[in-house]
Amino acid sequence: MRKLLIFLGLAFLAATPLQAAGVRTRQVSIGFSCGRGCLWQDGIHRFAPPALSIDGTPISANVTHLDPLGTPIHLKNGATEYWFTGPLAQDVHLKLQIQFQVNDETPVIRFRYTLKSDQARRMTTPGGAQSLTYLQTSLRDLPDVKEVSLSNFAQLTHSYTLAEQAIDNRYFEDRGSFMGPILAAGDGRRSFLLAYEHGSQVPDAFLQYQLSPNRDVRLVAVKGNYLSGQTIDDGHSWQSVWMETAATEGSIDELASTYRRFVLKYMAQNTATRIPYIFYNTWNFQERNKWWNGKPYLESMNEERMLKEIDVAHRMGIDVFVLDTGWYEKTGDWTVSRQRFPDGLKTVKQKLDSYGMKLGLWFGPTTAAVSSRVVREHPEWRRSWNGEVAQPQEVWETEKSYKMCMVSGYADAFADELIRLAREVGVTYFKWDAIAQYGCNDPHHNHGGENNTPQERSDSYAFQLVQYMSHVADKVAAAVPGAIVDFDVTEAGRSVGLAFLSSGKYFLINNGPYYQNYDIPIDLKRTNSNLFFYQGQARTWIARTPLTFDKWIPSTLFLTHYFPDDPQQWQEVDVASLILGQDGIWGDLLNISDSGVAFFASALGRFKRVRDDITESDPVVTGIVSASPEIHEKISASTGRGAVVIFATERGTYRYITRHKVAPEHWASEGVAVSSDPAGRARIEANFDRPGAKILFFGVR
Ligand SMILES: [Zn+2]
């Protein structure tokens, strides 16, 4: 066999250089001739093939040889995709396909595996446990290891939060496991990354990294990754989640910067999801109207009010105007409410078009009204739990709705509904609310049958949910140019991780913590339960805290709204916060003063001239949120353009020297003096005579 391998290798070297060379770009070199137990290697890091249980037997997806499959594909985001295939040494009826996506700007490799078979095979769960290793590699020469988790739900901010945890050698010695999804390792001079694209809240792991005393690390399935008895045959293949790896020079912090650039530019095919538009959403005013003015949530959701709001939003510089809940007749059908919008949003869309603004709409993707067509025609797509379909519930003052199963034929029906609506009313931004990770164990959907246990079906639903969501978002984006899907993760129990970021973005914070989170006794029947609901600076402390994501994942992917309310003292704090990447505004637009609107217009106008520089910049943060000073530098290392914002809650003079060289042109708030040092950095002195924020734009006058 060994001789045959060498022979085949030589044969392909002559016939098809791709086989011999694997994949070679300016950034990476992927090779296949890497010895026993190795499927492929990237420079010095070797990856073992996936291993799984087939018909009760442990199978390694080691291949006898690999051939290129088709020609390289140039993807829309500028990356290139390569496919290879080869038969398994242990079972020639099974074929492994490897898909690599590489780019010329970063050394991050995105890859996944597919198994096909020309004879029926079944994936098995020996002893009822998942038996699936996605990859195995060694961290032997990299003493510093960190887990980067993205889905810790912090009660202090009522938000998902990034957390980095050092993994000391004791966790290798004692065979510890970590959920990730990112594992970073280094020795100070070079660094290495492993990541997988899935999503769930810590500590509810579906995949995890399993450590060994010899410093091997395996990425293994924990639950729900496949079903007991899942078939691989002519009509069914098994496909892994997407995984990522990168080997770089430099520290783990430099690795984070490289990975951040990959997420911004090369992870998703739909690059519109990464554009730092300024978003407005009607929800906050709907909530204020309910709790301050004693009106129904949907009272303000009508053409007259929306046209007035669009005028103000345009004057402020907002790009995307999002109608939150209430624009529709009923869930499921997703047709425009003719009572609220007599011409079906036509006038609204015309006004938005005349201002060059985009239309966004709210959706409850897993809800469909009792009388909706999808429920009448496909009642079998409703979610069920232990054989019972839950009673329908009212959705935001509209018709009672059932919960629908996204891991069923409903997913494509929902995608088609969004595409139809995009064609009819011109919506390109889709806010998806209230999608819980768990909720269906029905045996007639696509997540297990009668021969699987209810627990298995529930786990399979939860595992596949985010993949189906991505499928819907990708289908919509393919049909609707510029479409963006935003997944609301403002509550616990959502599928937060890397998977959805390959198709869309997150809506991170609603209002942050509730009174209950802070143990403040209130009568929930009479009071809004939102604690950080009032104008001023306090809400911005909550909303800025999860900006720590920006080190690894661009903050542009975590939409969060800030208030537009007067006085300008707080408007400056809001603008200074939102331009750091969360990019959202909501509140009572019709009650902002003219000078307040003019302030937003001038500040956002300057922002838009450097927003791409800000978006590509690594964050440089000094100080603690809500302490004085709290400084955020977002200056592009390549252009010197971008912004520095300084917050202070105490009066006084604060000084800062930028880490990066800055472009000579700049604009700064009142009370700020700027000079340049010999190295081209900016020396900043900011004088605060009251709490607030100072904004500095570089590259703009
Ligand atoms: Zn289901």
PDB file of N, CA and C in Angstrom, residues 28-89:
ATOM      1  N   VAL A  28      -0.658  30.177   2.561  1.00  0.00           N
ATOM      2  CA  VAL A  28      -0.684  28.827   3.122  1.00  0.00           C
ATOM      3  C   VAL A  28      -0.130  27.808   2.142  1.00  0.00           C
ATOM      4  N   SER A  29       0.279  26.689   2.719  1.00  0.00           N
ATOM      5  CA  SER A  29       0.718  25.567   1.916  1.00  0.00           C
ATOM      6  C   SER A  29       0.100  24.311   2.527  1.00  0.00           C
ATOM      7  N   ILE A  30      -0.847  23.723   1.807  1.00  0.00           N
ATOM      8  CA  ILE A  30      -1.526  22.531   2.307  1.00  0.00           C
ATOM      9  C   ILE A  30      -0.986  21.333   1.545  1.00  0.00           C
ATOM     10  N   GLY A  31      -0.470  20.367   2.299  1.00  0.00           N
ATOM     11  CA  GLY A  31       0.075  19.186   1.653  1.00  0.00           C
ATOM     12  C   GLY A  31      -0.573  17.926   2.185  1.00  0.00           C
ATOM     13  N   PHE A  32      -0.497  16.862   1.371  1.00  0.00           N
ATOM     14  CA  PHE A  32      -1.146  15.607   1.757  1.00  0.00           C
ATOM     15  C   PHE A  32      -0.156  14.495   2.090  1.00  0.00           C
ATOM     16  N   SER A  33       1.087  14.666   1.699  1.00  0.00           N
ATOM     17  CA  SER A  33       2.060  13.600   1.965  1.00  0.00           C
ATOM     18  C   SER A  33       2.701  13.875   3.311  1.00  0.00           C
ATOM     19  N   CYS A  34       1.969  13.519   4.367  1.00  0.00           N
ATOM     20  CA  CYS A  34       2.452  13.925   5.693  1.00  0.00           C
ATOM     21  C   CYS A  34       2.565  12.747   6.657  1.00  0.00           C
ATOM     22  N   GLY A  35       2.609  11.537   6.107  1.00  0.00           N
ATOM     23  CA  GLY A  35       2.945  10.390   6.950  1.00  0.00           C
ATOM     24  C   GLY A  35       1.746   9.708   7.578  1.00  0.00           C
ATOM     25  N   ARG A  36       2.081   8.747   8.407  1.00  0.00           N
ATOM     26  CA  ARG A  36       1.096   7.874   9.017  1.00  0.00           C
ATOM     27  C   ARG A  36       0.139   8.653   9.933  1.00  0.00           C
ATOM     28  N   GLY A  37      -1.149   8.375   9.794  1.00  0.00           N
ATOM     29  CA  GLY A  37      -2.139   8.990  10.675  1.00  0.00           C
ATOM     30  C   GLY A  37      -2.392  10.457  10.375  1.00  0.00           C
ATOM     31  N   CYS A  38      -1.840  10.928   9.262  1.00  0.00           N
ATOM     32  CA  CYS A  38      -2.017  12.347   8.919  1.00  0.00           C
ATOM     33  C   CYS A  38      -2.782  12.452   7.608  1.00  0.00           C
ATOM     34  N   LEU A  39      -3.835  13.243   7.584  1.00  0.00           N
ATOM     35  CA  LEU A  39      -4.620  13.439   6.364  1.00  0.00           C
ATOM     36  C   LEU A  39      -4.066  14.592   5.546  1.00  0.00           C
ATOM     37  N   TRP A  40      -3.765  15.680   6.226  1.00  0.00           N
ATOM     38  CA  TRP A  40      -3.177  16.842   5.539  1.00  0.00           C
ATOM     39  C   TRP A  40      -2.396  17.661   6.535  1.00  0.00           C
ATOM     40  N   GLN A  41      -1.541  18.523   6.025  1.00  0.00           N
ATOM     41  CA  GLN A  41      -0.784  19.390   6.917  1.00  0.00           C
ATOM     42  C   GLN A  41      -0.695  20.790   6.341  1.00  0.00           C
ATOM     43  N   ASP A  42      -0.605  21.726   7.272  1.00  0.00           N
ATOM     44  CA  ASP A  42      -0.399  23.123   6.897  1.00  0.00           C
ATOM     45  C   ASP A  42       0.926  23.515   7.516  1.00  0.00           C
ATOM     46  N   GLY A  43       1.981  23.548   6.714  1.00  0.00           N
ATOM     47  CA  GLY A  43       3.298  23.818   7.277  1.00  0.00           C
ATOM     48  C   GLY A  43       3.649  22.736   8.275  1.00  0.00           C
ATOM     49  N   ILE A  44       3.811  23.099   9.562  1.00  0.00           N
ATOM     50  CA  ILE A  44       4.244  22.102  10.544  1.00  0.00           C
ATOM     51  C   ILE A  44       3.093  21.431  11.277  1.00  0.00           C
ATOM     52  N   HIS A  45       1.876  21.935  11.116  1.00  0.00           N
ATOM     53  CA  HIS A  45       0.753  21.345  11.849  1.00  0.00           C
ATOM     54  C   HIS A  45       0.092  20.254  11.018  1.00  0.00           C
ATOM     55  N   ARG A  46       0.003  19.067  11.629  1.00  0.00           N
ATOM     56  CA  ARG A  46      -0.538  17.921  10.920  1.00  0.00           C
ATOM     57  C   ARG A  46      -1.912  17.586  11.481  1.00  0.00           C
ATOM     58  N   PHE A  47      -2.843  17.262  10.597  1.00  0.00           N
ATOM     59  CA  PHE A  47      -4.215  16.969  11.016  1.00  0.00           C
ATOM     60  C   PHE A  47      -4.579  15.522  10.699  1.00  0.00           C
ATOM     61  N   ALA A  48      -5.009  14.814  11.743  1.00  0.00           N
ATOM     62  CA  ALA A  48      -5.459  13.439  11.548  1.00  0.00           C
ATOM     63  C   ALA A  48      -6.839  13.456  10.895  1.00  0.00           C
ATOM     64  N   PRO A  49      -7.172  12.400  10.156  1.00  0.00           N
ATOM     65  CA  PRO A  49      -8.474  12.365   9.497  1.00  0.00           C
ATOM     66  C   PRO A  49      -9.598  12.231  10.518  1.00  0.00           C
ATOM     67  N   PRO A  50     -10.824  12.599  10.109  1.00  0.00           N
ATOM     68  CA  PRO A  50     -11.948  12.373  11.011  1.00  0.00           C
ATOM     69  C   PRO A  50     -12.094  10.883  11.305  1.00  0.00           C
ATOM     70  N   ALA A  51     -12.647  10.577  12.464  1.00  0.00           N
ATOM     71  CA  ALA A  51     -12.870   9.186  12.853  1.00  0.00           C
ATOM     72  C   ALA A  51     -14.301   9.060  13.341  1.00  0.00           C
ATOM     73  N   LEU A  52     -14.957   7.973  12.945  1.00  0.00           N
ATOM     74  CA  LEU A  52     -16.359   7.812  13.337  1.00  0.00           C
ATOM     75  C   LEU A  52     -16.707   6.335  13.438  1.00  0.00           C
ATOM     76  N   SER A  53     -17.922   6.072  13.858  1.00  0.00           N
ATOM     77  CA  SER A  53     -18.368   4.693  14.029  1.00  0.00           C
ATOM     78  C   SER A  53     -19.369   4.374  12.920  1.00  0.00           C
ATOM     79  N   ILE A  54     -19.000   3.377  12.084  1.00  0.00           N
ATOM     80  CA  ILE A  54     -19.857   2.990  10.968  1.00  0.00           C
ATOM     81  C   ILE A  54     -20.285   1.532  11.176  1.00  0.00           C
ATOM     82  N   ASP A  55     -21.559   1.293  11.195  1.00  0.00           N
ATOM     83  CA  ASP A  55     -22.100  -0.057  11.386  1.00  0.00           C
ATOM     84  C   ASP A  55     -21.420  -0.761  12.562  1.00  0.00           C
ATOM     85  N   GLY A  56     -21.194  -0.018  13.620  1.00  0.00           N
ATOM     86  CA  GLY A  56     -20.647  -0.581  14.852  1.00  0.00           C
ATOM     87  C   GLY A  56     -19.133  -0.700  14.880  1.00  0.00           C
ATOM     88  N   THR A  57     -18.455  -0.328  13.791  1.00  0.00           N
ATOM     89  CA  THR A  57     -17.002  -0.459  13.722  1.00  0.00           C
ATOM     90  C   THR A  57     -16.345   0.920  13.705  1.00  0.00           C
ATOM     91  N   PRO A  58     -15.275   1.096  14.491  1.00  0.00           N
ATOM     92  CA  PRO A  58     -14.568   2.386  14.412  1.00  0.00           C
ATOM     93  C   PRO A  58     -13.884   2.516  13.049  1.00  0.00           C
ATOM     94  N   ILE A  59     -14.108   3.625  12.387  1.00  0.00           N
ATOM     95  CA  ILE A  59     -13.551   3.853  11.050  1.00  0.00           C
ATOM     96  C   ILE A  59     -12.763   5.157  11.066  1.00  0.00           C
ATOM     97  N   SER A  60     -11.540   5.080  10.546  1.00  0.00           N
ATOM     98  CA  SER A  60     -10.775   6.309  10.335  1.00  0.00           C
ATOM     99  C   SER A  60     -10.935   6.697   8.871  1.00  0.00           C
ATOM    100  N   ALA A  61     -11.164   7.976   8.634  1.00  0.00           N
ATOM    101  CA  ALA A  61     -11.335   8.413   7.242  1.00  0.00           C
ATOM    102  C   ALA A  61      -9.982   8.661   6.581  1.00  0.00           C
ATOM    103  N   ASN A  62      -9.030   7.760   6.850  1.00  0.00           N
ATOM    104  CA  ASN A  62      -7.744   7.795   6.166  1.00  0.00           C
ATOM    105  C   ASN A  62      -7.954   7.370   4.726  1.00  0.00           C
ATOM    106  N   VAL A  63      -7.398   8.087   3.785  1.00  0.00           N
ATOM    107  CA  VAL A  63      -7.653   7.775   2.378  1.00  0.00           C
ATOM    108  C   VAL A  63      -6.426   7.128   1.748  1.00  0.00           C
ATOM    109  N   THR A  64      -6.664   6.313   0.730  1.00  0.00           N
ATOM    110  CA  THR A  64      -5.527   5.703   0.037  1.00  0.00           C
ATOM    111  C   THR A  64      -4.798   6.757  -0.794  1.00  0.00           C
ATOM    112  N   HIS A  65      -5.554   7.701  -1.342  1.00  0.00           N
ATOM    113  CA  HIS A  65      -4.962   8.812  -2.086  1.00  0.00           C
ATOM    114  C   HIS A  65      -6.019   9.888  -2.228  1.00  0.00           C
ATOM    115  N   LEU A  66      -5.628  11.074  -2.638  1.00  0.00           N
ATOM    116  CA  LEU A  66      -6.575  12.169  -2.855  1.00  0.00           C
ATOM    117  C   LEU A  66      -6.413  12.723  -4.256  1.00  0.00           C
ATOM    118  N   ASP A  67      -7.532  12.929  -4.922  1.00  0.00           N
ATOM    119  CA  ASP A  67      -7.531  13.579  -6.236  1.00  0.00           C
ATOM    120  C   ASP A  67      -8.224  14.926  -6.127  1.00  0.00           C
ATOM    121  N   PRO A  68      -7.780  15.875  -6.940  1.00  0.00           N
ATOM    122  CA  PRO A  68      -8.545  17.127  -7.002  1.00  0.00           C
ATOM    123  C   PRO A  68      -9.933  16.835  -7.569  1.00  0.00           C
ATOM    124  N   LEU A  69     -10.918  17.506  -7.072  1.00  0.00           N
ATOM    125  CA  LEU A  69     -12.292  17.336  -7.544  1.00  0.00           C
ATOM    126  C   LEU A  69     -12.684  18.657  -8.204  1.00  0.00           C
ATOM    127  N   GLY A  70     -12.774  18.651  -9.529  1.00  0.00           N
ATOM    128  CA  GLY A  70     -13.102  19.888 -10.236  1.00  0.00           C
ATOM    129  C   GLY A  70     -11.945  20.876 -10.188  1.00  0.00           C
ATOM    130  N   THR A  71     -12.198  22.062 -10.686  1.00  0.00           N
ATOM    131  CA  THR A  71     -11.170  23.103 -10.673  1.00  0.00           C
ATOM    132  C   THR A  71     -11.449  24.051  -9.511  1.00  0.00           C
ATOM    133  N   PRO A  72     -10.434  24.781  -9.065  1.00  0.00           N
ATOM    134  CA  PRO A  72     -10.656  25.714  -7.942  1.00  0.00           C
ATOM    135  C   PRO A  72     -11.776  26.709  -8.261  1.00  0.00           C
ATOM    136  N   ILE A  73     -12.553  27.035  -7.232  1.00  0.00           N
ATOM    137  CA  ILE A  73     -13.702  27.926  -7.402  1.00  0.00           C
ATOM    138  C   ILE A  73     -13.370  29.275  -6.780  1.00  0.00           C
ATOM    139  N   HIS A  74     -13.559  30.332  -7.547  1.00  0.00           N
ATOM    140  CA  HIS A  74     -13.330  31.673  -6.997  1.00  0.00           C
ATOM    141  C   HIS A  74     -14.616  32.162  -6.358  1.00  0.00           C
ATOM    142  N   LEU A  75     -14.580  32.361  -5.052  1.00  0.00           N
ATOM    143  CA  LEU A  75     -15.781  32.718  -4.300  1.00  0.00           C
ATOM    144  C   LEU A  75     -16.011  34.226  -4.345  1.00  0.00           C
ATOM    145  N   LYS A  76     -17.253  34.595  -4.032  1.00  0.00           N
ATOM    146  CA  LYS A  76     -17.647  36.006  -4.123  1.00  0.00           C
ATOM    147  C   LYS A  76     -16.853  36.907  -3.183  1.00  0.00           C
ATOM    148  N   ASN A  77     -16.384  36.357  -2.071  1.00  0.00           N
ATOM    149  CA  ASN A  77     -15.661  37.188  -1.102  1.00  0.00           C
ATOM    150  C   ASN A  77     -14.173  37.266  -1.409  1.00  0.00           C
ATOM    151  N   GLY A  78     -13.749  36.689  -2.543  1.00  0.00           N
ATOM    152  CA  GLY A  78     -12.339  36.762  -2.919  1.00  0.00           C
ATOM    153  C   GLY A  78     -11.528  35.548  -2.503  1.00  0.00           C
ATOM    154  N   ALA A  79     -12.116  34.667  -1.694  1.00  0.00           N
ATOM    155  CA  ALA A  79     -11.412  33.439  -1.317  1.00  0.00           C
ATOM    156  C   ALA A  79     -11.507  32.430  -2.467  1.00  0.00           C
ATOM    157  N   THR A  80     -10.679  31.390  -2.382  1.00  0.00           N
ATOM    158  CA  THR A  80     -10.705  30.342  -3.398  1.00  0.00           C
ATOM    159  C   THR A  80     -10.991  29.015  -2.710  1.00  0.00           C
ATOM    160  N   GLU A  81     -11.843  28.221  -3.343  1.00  0.00           N
ATOM    161  CA  GLU A  81     -12.230  26.941  -2.754  1.00  0.00           C
ATOM    162  C   GLU A  81     -11.649  25.790  -3.577  1.00  0.00           C
ATOM    163  N   TYR A  82     -11.054  24.840  -2.874  1.00  0.00           N
ATOM    164  CA  TYR A  82     -10.469  23.650  -3.498  1.00  0.00           C
ATOM    165  C   TYR A  82     -11.166  22.413  -2.936  1.00  0.00           C
ATOM    166  N   TRP A  83     -11.445  21.463  -3.797  1.00  0.00           N
ATOM    167  CA  TRP A  83     -12.045  20.192  -3.364  1.00  0.00           C
ATOM    168  C   TRP A  83     -11.088  19.046  -3.703  1.00  0.00           C
ATOM    169  N   PHE A  84     -11.031  18.101  -2.796  1.00  0.00           N
ATOM    170  CA  PHE A  84     -10.265  16.871  -3.042  1.00  0.00           C
ATOM    171  C   PHE A  84     -11.112  15.686  -2.609  1.00  0.00           C
ATOM    172  N   THR A  85     -10.881  14.535  -3.218  1.00  0.00           N
ATOM    173  CA  THR A  85     -11.636  13.356  -2.828  1.00  0.00           C
ATOM    174  C   THR A  85     -10.758  12.112  -2.914  1.00  0.00           C
ATOM    175  N   GLY A  86     -11.075  11.149  -2.066  1.00  0.00           N
ATOM    176  CA  GLY A  86     -10.338   9.889  -2.104  1.00  0.00           C
ATOM    177  C   GLY A  86     -11.082   8.811  -1.336  1.00  0.00           C
ATOM    178  N   PRO A  87     -10.860   7.539  -1.706  1.00  0.00           N
ATOM    179  CA  PRO A  87     -11.531   6.438  -1.019  1.00  0.00           C
ATOM    180  C   PRO A  87     -10.866   6.124   0.329  1.00  0.00           C
ATOM    181  N   LEU A  88     -11.673   5.658   1.278  1.00  0.00           N
ATOM    182  CA  LEU A  88     -11.132   5.316   2.597  1.00  0.00           C
ATOM    183  C   LEU A  88     -10.339   4.012   2.509  1.00  0.00           C
ATOM    184  N   ALA A  89      -9.208   3.980   3.172  1.00  0.00           N
ATOM    185  CA  ALA A  89      -8.392   2.773   3.168  1.00  0.00           C
ATOM    186  C   ALA A  89      -9.154   1.610   3.806  1.00  0.00           C
TER     187      ALA A  89
END
